[in-house]
Amino acid sequence: MTNAPIFVTRPVLPPLSEMMPFLERIWSSRILSNNGPLLQQFEANLASYLGVQHLSVVCNASLGLVLSLRHFGITGEVITSPFSFVATAHAIRWAGAQPVFADVDPNTLNLDPETVEAQITPQTQAIMAVHCYGIPCDTEGLAAVARRNGLKLIYDAAHAFGVRKGGAPLVAEGDMSVISFHATKVFHSFEGGAIISPDRQTKVAIDRLMNYGIVDEVTVSEVGLNTKMSELHAAVGLAMLPRIDEIIDARDRVANRYWQSLSQIPGLHCLCPPGQPGHNSYAFPVRIGQDYPISRDELYTQLRLEGIFARRYFHPLISDLPMYSGLPSTAEGRLPRARAAGDEILCLPLYPDLAEADQDRIIGIVSRPC
Ligand SMILES: *Cc1c(COP(=O)(O)O)cnc(C)c1O
């Protein structure tokens, strides 16, 4: 008998019965989109859960990032991380701006404020930092660089749902933050996301920008986009939200079991120790060092042969993709710490209902590779 494949993640769904009341409301009201009652409820519940005041739900985080840059009129250079999902840099290009890559901090794998500052030119207008794996950026350091140089600071908080830093919501940092509710993230609505604004006026401007720039029946004030979320997606979000604490607890338990079994293995470094207050156990990245018997890619392949699909997040680096690899900021030798991380990190499967027996198979291979 062969084992069923194990993927790096697997979404949780609410029981269908809990979807039905929402579906009945949609079918009887026939309001399907355009800031409908479920969307408004979802926004209010999310803002309250996350502890923020000014939140706009959007159809995905990629477009949320594009809107954030458009809102601030950013068309110059944006300093960003090469160690992220490709959407981060693509959003900068879609906004009509130019990504400039800076190296990461070797411990957090997030943008290092010093390397950011070294990349600033007269064309620089913004920093787009990523809380990779939900590990908080050096928000004070980045804010100081932004302030000193008159730059906007936007966070790609796609991984950071519910993360708190020093007791405060991480997504309240910076001039704007964008969370993703994609199926593979900690919290999902199939597809979706949210933009966190610093004040009411900014939220109103974002809400207009995401609805074609429409002010009222006869007034369109700017070239807006359509990044609205439908009532159907909002219904999923509403049914998921009451389960999120349970989901994060279950993720923590899986992360904890990995930690118990893997944290003492020579040459293997676990990047996200469990039990950090406010963390969301989005991923379980391990870094394969010199003392480990085989390379990261050999471990990846060995797991694959056993039907275990761990992922090399983030390899290749965004800066190595063909549309970015020619930029001056990506020249040979420029991003050594991001490059090392891209070569050495493997994310192990982690989702709330990963069976212990399956996790034990993964642990067995990672702790005794051959
Ligand atoms: C998933 C992800 C995105 C894109 O989110 P979508 O909601 O799928 O558009 C952006 N940045 C990072 C770091 C991500 O992991």
CSV table of C-alpha atoms and ligand atoms in Angstrom, one decimal:
chain,number,residue,atom,x,y,z
A,1,MET,CA,0.0,0.0,0.0
A,2,THR,CA,1.3,3.4,-0.9
A,3,ASN,CA,0.9,6.4,1.3
A,4,ALA,CA,-1.2,9.3,0.1
A,5,PRO,CA,0.8,12.4,-0.9
A,6,ILE,CA,1.4,15.0,1.7
A,7,PHE,CA,1.5,18.6,0.5
A,8,VAL,CA,3.1,21.5,2.2
A,9,THR,CA,-0.3,22.9,3.1
A,10,ARG,CA,-4.0,21.9,3.0
A,11,PRO,CA,-6.8,24.4,3.6
A,12,VAL,CA,-9.4,24.0,6.3
A,13,LEU,CA,-13.0,24.5,5.4
A,14,PRO,CA,-16.0,25.3,7.6
A,15,PRO,CA,-18.7,22.6,7.8
A,16,LEU,CA,-21.0,23.1,4.8
A,17,SER,CA,-23.9,23.4,7.3
A,18,GLU,CA,-22.3,26.6,8.6
A,19,MET,CA,-22.2,28.1,5.1
A,20,MET,CA,-25.9,27.5,4.4
A,21,PRO,CA,-27.3,30.4,6.5
A,22,PHE,CA,-25.0,32.8,4.7
A,23,LEU,CA,-25.9,31.3,1.3
A,24,GLU,CA,-29.6,31.6,2.1
A,25,ARG,CA,-29.1,35.3,2.9
A,26,ILE,CA,-27.4,35.9,-0.4
A,27,TRP,CA,-30.0,34.0,-2.3
A,28,SER,CA,-32.9,35.8,-0.7
A,29,SER,CA,-31.4,39.3,-0.8
A,30,ARG,CA,-29.9,38.9,-4.3
A,31,ILE,CA,-27.1,41.1,-3.3
A,32,LEU,CA,-24.0,39.5,-4.8
A,33,SER,CA,-21.3,42.1,-4.6
A,34,ASN,CA,-20.6,45.9,-4.3
A,35,ASN,CA,-20.0,46.3,-0.5
A,36,GLY,CA,-23.0,44.1,0.4
A,37,PRO,CA,-24.1,43.2,3.9
A,38,LEU,CA,-21.9,40.1,4.3
A,39,LEU,CA,-18.9,42.1,3.1
A,40,GLN,CA,-19.6,44.8,5.6
A,41,GLN,CA,-20.1,42.3,8.4
A,42,PHE,CA,-16.8,40.5,7.4
A,43,GLU,CA,-14.9,43.8,7.4
A,44,ALA,CA,-16.2,44.7,10.9
A,45,ASN,CA,-15.6,41.2,12.4
A,46,LEU,CA,-12.0,41.2,10.9
A,47,ALA,CA,-11.2,44.6,12.2
A,48,SER,CA,-12.3,43.6,15.6
A,49,TYR,CA,-10.5,40.3,15.6
A,50,LEU,CA,-7.2,41.9,14.3
A,51,GLY,CA,-7.5,44.9,16.6
A,52,VAL,CA,-7.4,47.5,13.9
A,53,GLN,CA,-9.8,50.3,13.0
A,54,HIS,CA,-9.5,50.9,9.3
A,55,LEU,CA,-9.6,47.8,7.2
A,56,SER,CA,-10.8,47.3,3.6
A,57,VAL,CA,-11.4,43.8,2.3
A,58,VAL,CA,-10.2,43.2,-1.3
A,59,CYS,CA,-10.3,40.3,-3.7
A,60,ASN,CA,-6.7,39.3,-3.2
A,61,ALA,CA,-3.5,40.6,-1.7
A,62,SER,CA,-1.6,41.1,-5.0
A,63,LEU,CA,-4.1,43.8,-6.1
A,64,GLY,CA,-4.2,45.1,-2.5
A,65,LEU,CA,-0.4,45.8,-2.9
A,66,VAL,CA,-0.9,47.5,-6.2
A,67,LEU,CA,-3.6,49.7,-4.8
A,68,SER,CA,-1.4,50.7,-1.8
A,69,LEU,CA,1.3,52.0,-4.2
A,70,ARG,CA,-1.3,53.7,-6.4
A,71,HIS,CA,-2.8,55.4,-3.4
A,72,PHE,CA,0.5,57.0,-2.5
A,73,GLY,CA,1.3,57.8,-6.1
A,74,ILE,CA,4.4,55.7,-6.1
A,75,THR,CA,5.9,55.4,-9.6
A,76,GLY,CA,9.7,55.7,-8.7
A,77,GLU,CA,11.9,53.1,-7.0
A,78,VAL,CA,10.5,50.8,-4.3
A,79,ILE,CA,13.1,49.0,-2.2
A,80,THR,CA,11.9,45.4,-1.5
A,81,SER,CA,12.9,41.9,-0.5
A,82,PRO,CA,14.1,39.3,-3.0
A,83,PHE,CA,13.2,36.6,-0.5
A,84,SER,CA,9.5,36.6,-0.9
A,85,PHE,CA,6.7,35.3,-3.1
A,86,VAL,CA,6.8,36.7,-6.6
A,87,ALA,CA,3.7,38.7,-6.1
A,88,THR,CA,5.6,41.3,-4.0
A,89,ALA,CA,7.8,42.5,-6.9
A,90,HIS,CA,5.1,42.0,-9.5
A,91,ALA,CA,2.7,44.3,-7.6
A,92,ILE,CA,5.4,47.1,-7.7
A,93,ARG,CA,5.7,46.7,-11.5
A,94,TRP,CA,1.9,46.6,-12.0
A,95,ALA,CA,1.7,49.9,-10.1
A,96,GLY,CA,4.1,51.3,-12.6
A,97,ALA,CA,7.0,51.6,-10.2
A,98,GLN,CA,10.5,49.9,-10.2
A,99,PRO,CA,11.6,47.3,-7.7
A,100,VAL,CA,15.0,47.6,-6.2
A,101,PHE,CA,16.2,44.6,-4.2
A,102,ALA,CA,18.0,44.9,-0.9
A,103,ASP,CA,19.5,42.1,1.2
A,104,VAL,CA,17.8,40.5,4.2
A,105,ASP,CA,18.7,40.1,7.8
A,106,PRO,CA,20.3,36.6,8.2
A,107,ASN,CA,18.2,35.8,11.3
A,108,THR,CA,14.7,37.1,10.4
A,109,LEU,CA,15.1,36.8,6.6
A,110,ASN,CA,13.3,40.1,6.4
A,111,LEU,CA,14.7,43.4,4.8
A,112,ASP,CA,17.6,44.6,6.8
A,113,PRO,CA,17.2,48.4,7.5
A,114,GLU,CA,20.9,49.1,6.9
A,115,THR,CA,20.9,47.4,3.5
A,116,VAL,CA,17.7,49.3,2.6
A,117,GLU,CA,19.3,52.6,3.5
A,118,ALA,CA,22.3,51.8,1.4
A,119,GLN,CA,20.1,51.4,-1.7
A,120,ILE,CA,18.3,54.7,-1.4
A,121,THR,CA,18.7,57.1,-4.4
A,122,PRO,CA,16.9,60.4,-5.3
A,123,GLN,CA,14.3,58.2,-7.2
A,124,THR,CA,13.4,56.1,-4.1
A,125,GLN,CA,9.8,56.7,-2.9
A,126,ALA,CA,8.9,53.7,-0.8
A,127,ILE,CA,9.9,50.5,1.0
A,128,MET,CA,7.8,47.4,0.6
A,129,ALA,CA,8.9,45.0,3.3
A,130,VAL,CA,7.6,41.4,3.9
A,131,HIS,CA,7.0,39.7,7.2
A,132,CYS,CA,8.3,36.5,5.8
A,133,TYR,CA,6.7,33.3,7.4
A,134,GLY,CA,4.9,35.8,9.7
A,135,ILE,CA,8.2,36.7,11.4
A,136,PRO,CA,7.9,40.4,12.2
A,137,CYS,CA,10.3,42.8,10.4
A,138,ASP,CA,12.5,45.2,12.3
A,139,THR,CA,9.6,47.6,12.2
A,140,GLU,CA,11.4,50.3,14.3
A,141,GLY,CA,14.5,50.1,12.1
A,142,LEU,CA,12.5,50.3,8.9
A,143,ALA,CA,10.3,53.1,10.2
A,144,ALA,CA,13.4,55.1,11.1
A,145,VAL,CA,14.9,54.7,7.6
A,146,ALA,CA,11.6,55.7,6.0
A,147,ARG,CA,11.2,58.7,8.3
A,148,ARG,CA,14.8,59.9,7.7
A,149,ASN,CA,14.5,59.7,4.0
A,150,GLY,CA,10.8,60.7,3.5
A,151,LEU,CA,9.7,57.3,2.1
A,152,LYS,CA,6.4,55.5,2.4
A,153,LEU,CA,6.6,52.2,4.3
A,154,ILE,CA,4.2,49.5,3.0
A,155,TYR,CA,4.1,46.0,4.5
A,156,ASP,CA,3.4,42.9,2.5
A,157,ALA,CA,1.8,41.2,5.5
A,158,ALA,CA,0.4,38.3,3.4
A,159,HIS,CA,1.8,35.8,5.9
A,160,ALA,CA,1.1,37.8,9.0
A,161,PHE,CA,-2.6,37.3,9.8
A,162,GLY,CA,-3.2,37.8,13.5
A,163,VAL,CA,0.5,38.2,14.3
A,164,ARG,CA,1.2,40.5,17.3
A,165,LYS,CA,4.5,42.3,18.1
A,166,GLY,CA,4.9,43.5,21.7
A,167,GLY,CA,1.2,42.9,22.2
A,168,ALA,CA,0.1,45.1,19.3
A,169,PRO,CA,-1.2,44.0,15.9
A,170,LEU,CA,1.7,43.8,13.5
A,171,VAL,CA,-0.5,44.9,10.6
A,172,ALA,CA,-1.0,48.3,12.2
A,173,GLU,CA,2.7,49.1,11.4
A,174,GLY,CA,3.9,51.3,8.6
A,175,ASP,CA,1.8,53.5,6.3
A,176,MET,CA,-0.2,50.5,5.1
A,177,SER,CA,-0.3,46.7,5.4
A,178,VAL,CA,-1.8,44.1,3.1
A,179,ILE,CA,-2.8,40.6,4.3
A,180,SER,CA,-3.7,37.7,2.0
A,181,PHE,CA,-6.7,35.4,2.5
A,182,HIS,CA,-5.6,33.0,-0.2
A,183,ALA,CA,-6.5,29.3,0.3
A,184,THR,CA,-2.9,28.5,1.4
A,185,LYS,CA,-2.6,31.2,4.0
A,186,VAL,CA,-3.3,31.0,7.8
A,187,PHE,CA,-6.8,32.4,7.3
A,188,HIS,CA,-8.6,32.2,4.0
A,189,SER,CA,-11.7,33.0,2.1
A,190,PHE,CA,-10.7,30.9,-0.9
A,191,GLU,CA,-9.2,34.1,-2.4
A,192,GLY,CA,-9.1,37.5,-0.7
A,193,GLY,CA,-7.2,40.0,1.3
A,194,ALA,CA,-7.3,43.1,3.3
A,195,ILE,CA,-5.7,46.5,3.3
A,196,ILE,CA,-5.0,48.1,6.7
A,197,SER,CA,-5.1,51.9,6.6
A,198,PRO,CA,-3.7,54.2,9.3
A,199,ASP,CA,-6.8,56.5,9.4
A,200,ARG,CA,-10.4,56.8,8.3
A,201,GLN,CA,-9.6,59.2,5.5
A,202,THR,CA,-7.1,56.8,3.9
A,203,LYS,CA,-9.6,53.9,4.2
A,204,VAL,CA,-12.2,56.0,2.4
A,205,ALA,CA,-9.7,56.7,-0.4
A,206,ILE,CA,-8.8,53.0,-0.7
A,207,ASP,CA,-12.4,52.1,-0.8
A,208,ARG,CA,-12.9,54.5,-3.7
A,209,LEU,CA,-9.8,53.3,-5.5
A,210,MET,CA,-11.0,49.7,-5.3
A,211,ASN,CA,-14.4,50.6,-6.8
A,212,TYR,CA,-13.3,52.3,-10.1
A,213,GLY,CA,-12.7,55.6,-8.4
A,214,ILE,CA,-16.5,56.2,-8.1
A,215,VAL,CA,-17.6,58.8,-5.6
A,216,ASP,CA,-21.3,58.9,-6.3
A,217,GLU,CA,-23.7,58.3,-9.2
A,218,VAL,CA,-22.3,61.1,-11.3
A,219,THR,CA,-18.8,61.5,-10.0
A,220,VAL,CA,-15.7,59.5,-10.8
A,221,SER,CA,-12.6,61.1,-9.3
A,222,GLU,CA,-9.7,58.9,-10.5
A,223,VAL,CA,-8.7,55.9,-12.5
A,224,GLY,CA,-9.7,53.3,-10.0
A,225,LEU,CA,-9.7,49.5,-10.3
A,226,ASN,CA,-12.2,46.8,-9.4
A,227,THR,CA,-10.7,44.8,-6.5
A,228,LYS,CA,-13.9,44.2,-4.6
A,229,MET,CA,-14.7,40.9,-2.8
A,230,SER,CA,-18.0,39.2,-3.7
A,231,GLU,CA,-20.6,38.2,-1.1
A,232,LEU,CA,-19.8,34.5,-1.7
A,233,HIS,CA,-16.2,35.0,-0.6
A,234,ALA,CA,-17.3,37.2,2.3
A,235,ALA,CA,-19.6,34.4,3.4
A,236,VAL,CA,-16.6,31.9,3.5
A,237,GLY,CA,-14.7,34.5,5.5
A,238,LEU,CA,-17.5,34.9,8.0
A,239,ALA,CA,-17.8,31.2,8.4
A,240,MET,CA,-14.1,30.8,8.8
A,241,LEU,CA,-13.4,33.6,11.3
A,242,PRO,CA,-14.9,32.0,14.4
A,243,ARG,CA,-12.6,29.0,13.8
A,244,ILE,CA,-9.3,30.9,13.5
A,245,ASP,CA,-8.1,30.6,17.1
A,246,GLU,CA,-8.7,26.9,16.9
A,247,ILE,CA,-6.8,26.8,13.5
A,248,ILE,CA,-3.8,28.7,14.9
A,249,ASP,CA,-3.7,26.5,18.0
A,250,ALA,CA,-3.7,23.4,15.8
A,251,ARG,CA,-0.9,24.9,13.7
A,252,ASP,CA,1.0,25.6,16.9
A,253,ARG,CA,0.7,21.9,18.0
A,254,VAL,CA,2.1,20.7,14.7
A,255,ALA,CA,5.0,23.2,14.8
A,256,ASN,CA,5.6,22.2,18.4
A,257,ARG,CA,5.9,18.5,17.4
A,258,TYR,CA,8.4,19.4,14.7
A,259,TRP,CA,10.4,21.5,17.2
A,260,GLN,CA,10.5,18.7,19.8
A,261,SER,CA,11.9,16.2,17.2
A,262,LEU,CA,14.1,18.4,15.0
A,263,SER,CA,15.5,21.3,16.9
A,264,GLN,CA,18.5,19.4,18.3
A,265,ILE,CA,19.6,17.9,15.0
A,266,PRO,CA,23.1,19.0,14.0
A,267,GLY,CA,23.2,21.1,10.9
A,268,LEU,CA,19.4,21.8,10.9
A,269,HIS,CA,18.1,25.1,12.2
A,270,CYS,CA,14.4,25.6,12.8
A,271,LEU,CA,13.6,29.3,12.0
A,272,CYS,CA,10.3,29.6,13.8
A,273,PRO,CA,10.5,28.3,17.4
A,274,PRO,CA,6.9,27.6,18.6
A,275,GLY,CA,5.5,29.4,21.6
A,276,GLN,CA,6.5,32.9,20.5
A,277,PRO,CA,3.8,35.1,21.8
A,278,GLY,CA,1.7,36.4,19.0
A,279,HIS,CA,3.1,34.2,16.3
A,280,ASN,CA,0.7,32.3,13.9
A,281,SER,CA,2.7,29.2,12.9
A,282,TYR,CA,2.2,30.0,9.2
A,283,ALA,CA,5.1,27.8,8.2
A,284,PHE,CA,7.8,25.5,9.5
A,285,PRO,CA,11.0,26.5,7.6
A,286,VAL,CA,14.2,24.6,8.4
A,287,ARG,CA,17.6,25.7,7.3
A,288,ILE,CA,20.0,23.0,6.1
A,289,GLY,CA,23.6,23.9,7.1
A,290,GLN,CA,27.0,22.4,6.6
A,291,ASP,CA,26.8,19.9,9.4
A,292,TYR,CA,23.7,18.2,8.0
A,293,PRO,CA,24.5,15.0,6.1
A,294,ILE,CA,22.9,16.0,2.8
A,295,SER,CA,22.1,19.2,1.0
A,296,ARG,CA,18.7,21.0,1.0
A,297,ASP,CA,18.0,19.9,-2.5
A,298,GLU,CA,18.9,16.3,-1.7
A,299,LEU,CA,16.5,16.4,1.3
A,300,TYR,CA,13.8,18.0,-0.8
A,301,THR,CA,14.2,15.1,-3.4
A,302,GLN,CA,14.3,12.4,-0.8
A,303,LEU,CA,11.0,13.6,0.7
A,304,ARG,CA,9.5,13.9,-2.7
A,305,LEU,CA,10.3,10.3,-3.5
A,306,GLU,CA,8.3,9.4,-0.4
A,307,GLY,CA,5.3,11.5,-1.6
A,308,ILE,CA,6.1,14.4,0.8
A,309,PHE,CA,6.0,17.7,-1.0
A,310,ALA,CA,8.0,20.1,1.1
A,311,ARG,CA,8.6,23.4,-0.7
A,312,ARG,CA,11.7,25.5,-1.2
A,313,TYR,CA,10.2,28.9,-0.2
A,314,PHE,CA,11.8,31.0,-1.6
A,315,HIS,CA,13.8,29.5,-4.4
A,316,PRO,CA,14.4,30.9,-6.9
A,317,LEU,CA,14.8,34.3,-5.4
A,318,ILE,CA,12.5,36.9,-7.1
A,319,SER,CA,15.6,38.7,-8.1
A,320,ASP,CA,16.7,35.7,-10.2
A,321,LEU,CA,13.5,35.6,-12.2
A,322,PRO,CA,14.0,36.7,-15.8
A,323,MET,CA,12.0,40.0,-15.6
A,324,TYR,CA,14.2,41.1,-12.6
A,325,SER,CA,17.6,39.5,-13.0
A,326,GLY,CA,19.0,42.2,-15.2
A,327,LEU,CA,18.5,45.0,-12.6
A,328,PRO,CA,21.5,46.7,-11.1
A,329,SER,CA,20.3,45.7,-7.6
A,330,THR,CA,20.5,42.0,-8.5
A,331,ALA,CA,24.0,42.0,-9.9
A,332,GLU,CA,26.4,39.2,-9.0
A,333,GLY,CA,27.3,39.1,-5.3
A,334,ARG,CA,24.7,41.8,-4.3
A,335,LEU,CA,22.3,39.8,-2.2
A,336,PRO,CA,24.5,37.1,-0.5
A,337,ARG,CA,22.3,36.6,2.6
A,338,ALA,CA,19.1,36.2,0.6
A,339,ARG,CA,20.9,33.9,-1.8
A,340,ALA,CA,22.2,31.7,1.0
A,341,ALA,CA,18.6,31.4,2.4
A,342,GLY,CA,17.2,30.6,-1.0
A,343,ASP,CA,19.7,27.7,-1.3
A,344,GLU,CA,19.3,26.3,2.2
A,345,ILE,CA,15.7,26.6,3.4
A,346,LEU,CA,12.9,24.1,3.1
A,347,CYS,CA,9.4,24.5,4.4
A,348,LEU,CA,8.0,21.3,5.9
A,349,PRO,CA,4.3,20.4,5.5
A,350,LEU,CA,2.2,22.3,8.1
A,351,TYR,CA,-1.5,22.5,8.4
A,352,PRO,CA,-4.0,22.2,11.2
A,353,ASP,CA,-5.1,18.6,10.6
A,354,LEU,CA,-1.8,17.1,9.5
A,355,ALA,CA,-2.1,13.6,10.9
A,356,GLU,CA,0.5,12.6,13.6
A,357,ALA,CA,1.4,9.5,11.7
A,358,ASP,CA,2.1,11.6,8.5
A,359,GLN,CA,4.1,14.1,10.5
A,360,ASP,CA,6.1,11.2,12.0
A,361,ARG,CA,7.0,10.0,8.5
A,362,ILE,CA,8.3,13.4,7.7
A,363,ILE,CA,10.2,13.7,11.0
A,364,GLY,CA,11.7,10.2,10.4
A,365,ILE,CA,13.2,11.2,7.1
A,366,VAL,CA,14.4,14.7,8.1
A,367,SER,CA,16.0,13.3,11.3
A,368,ARG,CA,17.6,10.4,9.6
A,369,PRO,CA,18.3,11.3,6.0
A,370,CYS,CA,20.2,8.9,3.8
B,1,LIG,C1,0.4,34.8,-1.1
B,1,LIG,C2,1.3,36.0,-1.1
B,1,LIG,C3,1.0,37.2,-1.8
B,1,LIG,C4,-0.2,37.2,-2.8
B,1,LIG,O1,-1.4,37.0,-2.1
B,1,LIG,P1,-2.7,36.8,-3.0
B,1,LIG,O2,-3.8,37.0,-2.1
B,1,LIG,O3,-2.6,35.4,-3.5
B,1,LIG,O4,-2.7,37.7,-4.2
B,1,LIG,C5,1.8,38.3,-1.7
B,1,LIG,N1,2.9,38.2,-1.0
B,1,LIG,C6,3.3,37.1,-0.3
B,1,LIG,C7,4.6,37.2,0.5
B,1,LIG,C8,2.5,36.0,-0.4
B,1,LIG,O5,2.9,34.9,0.2
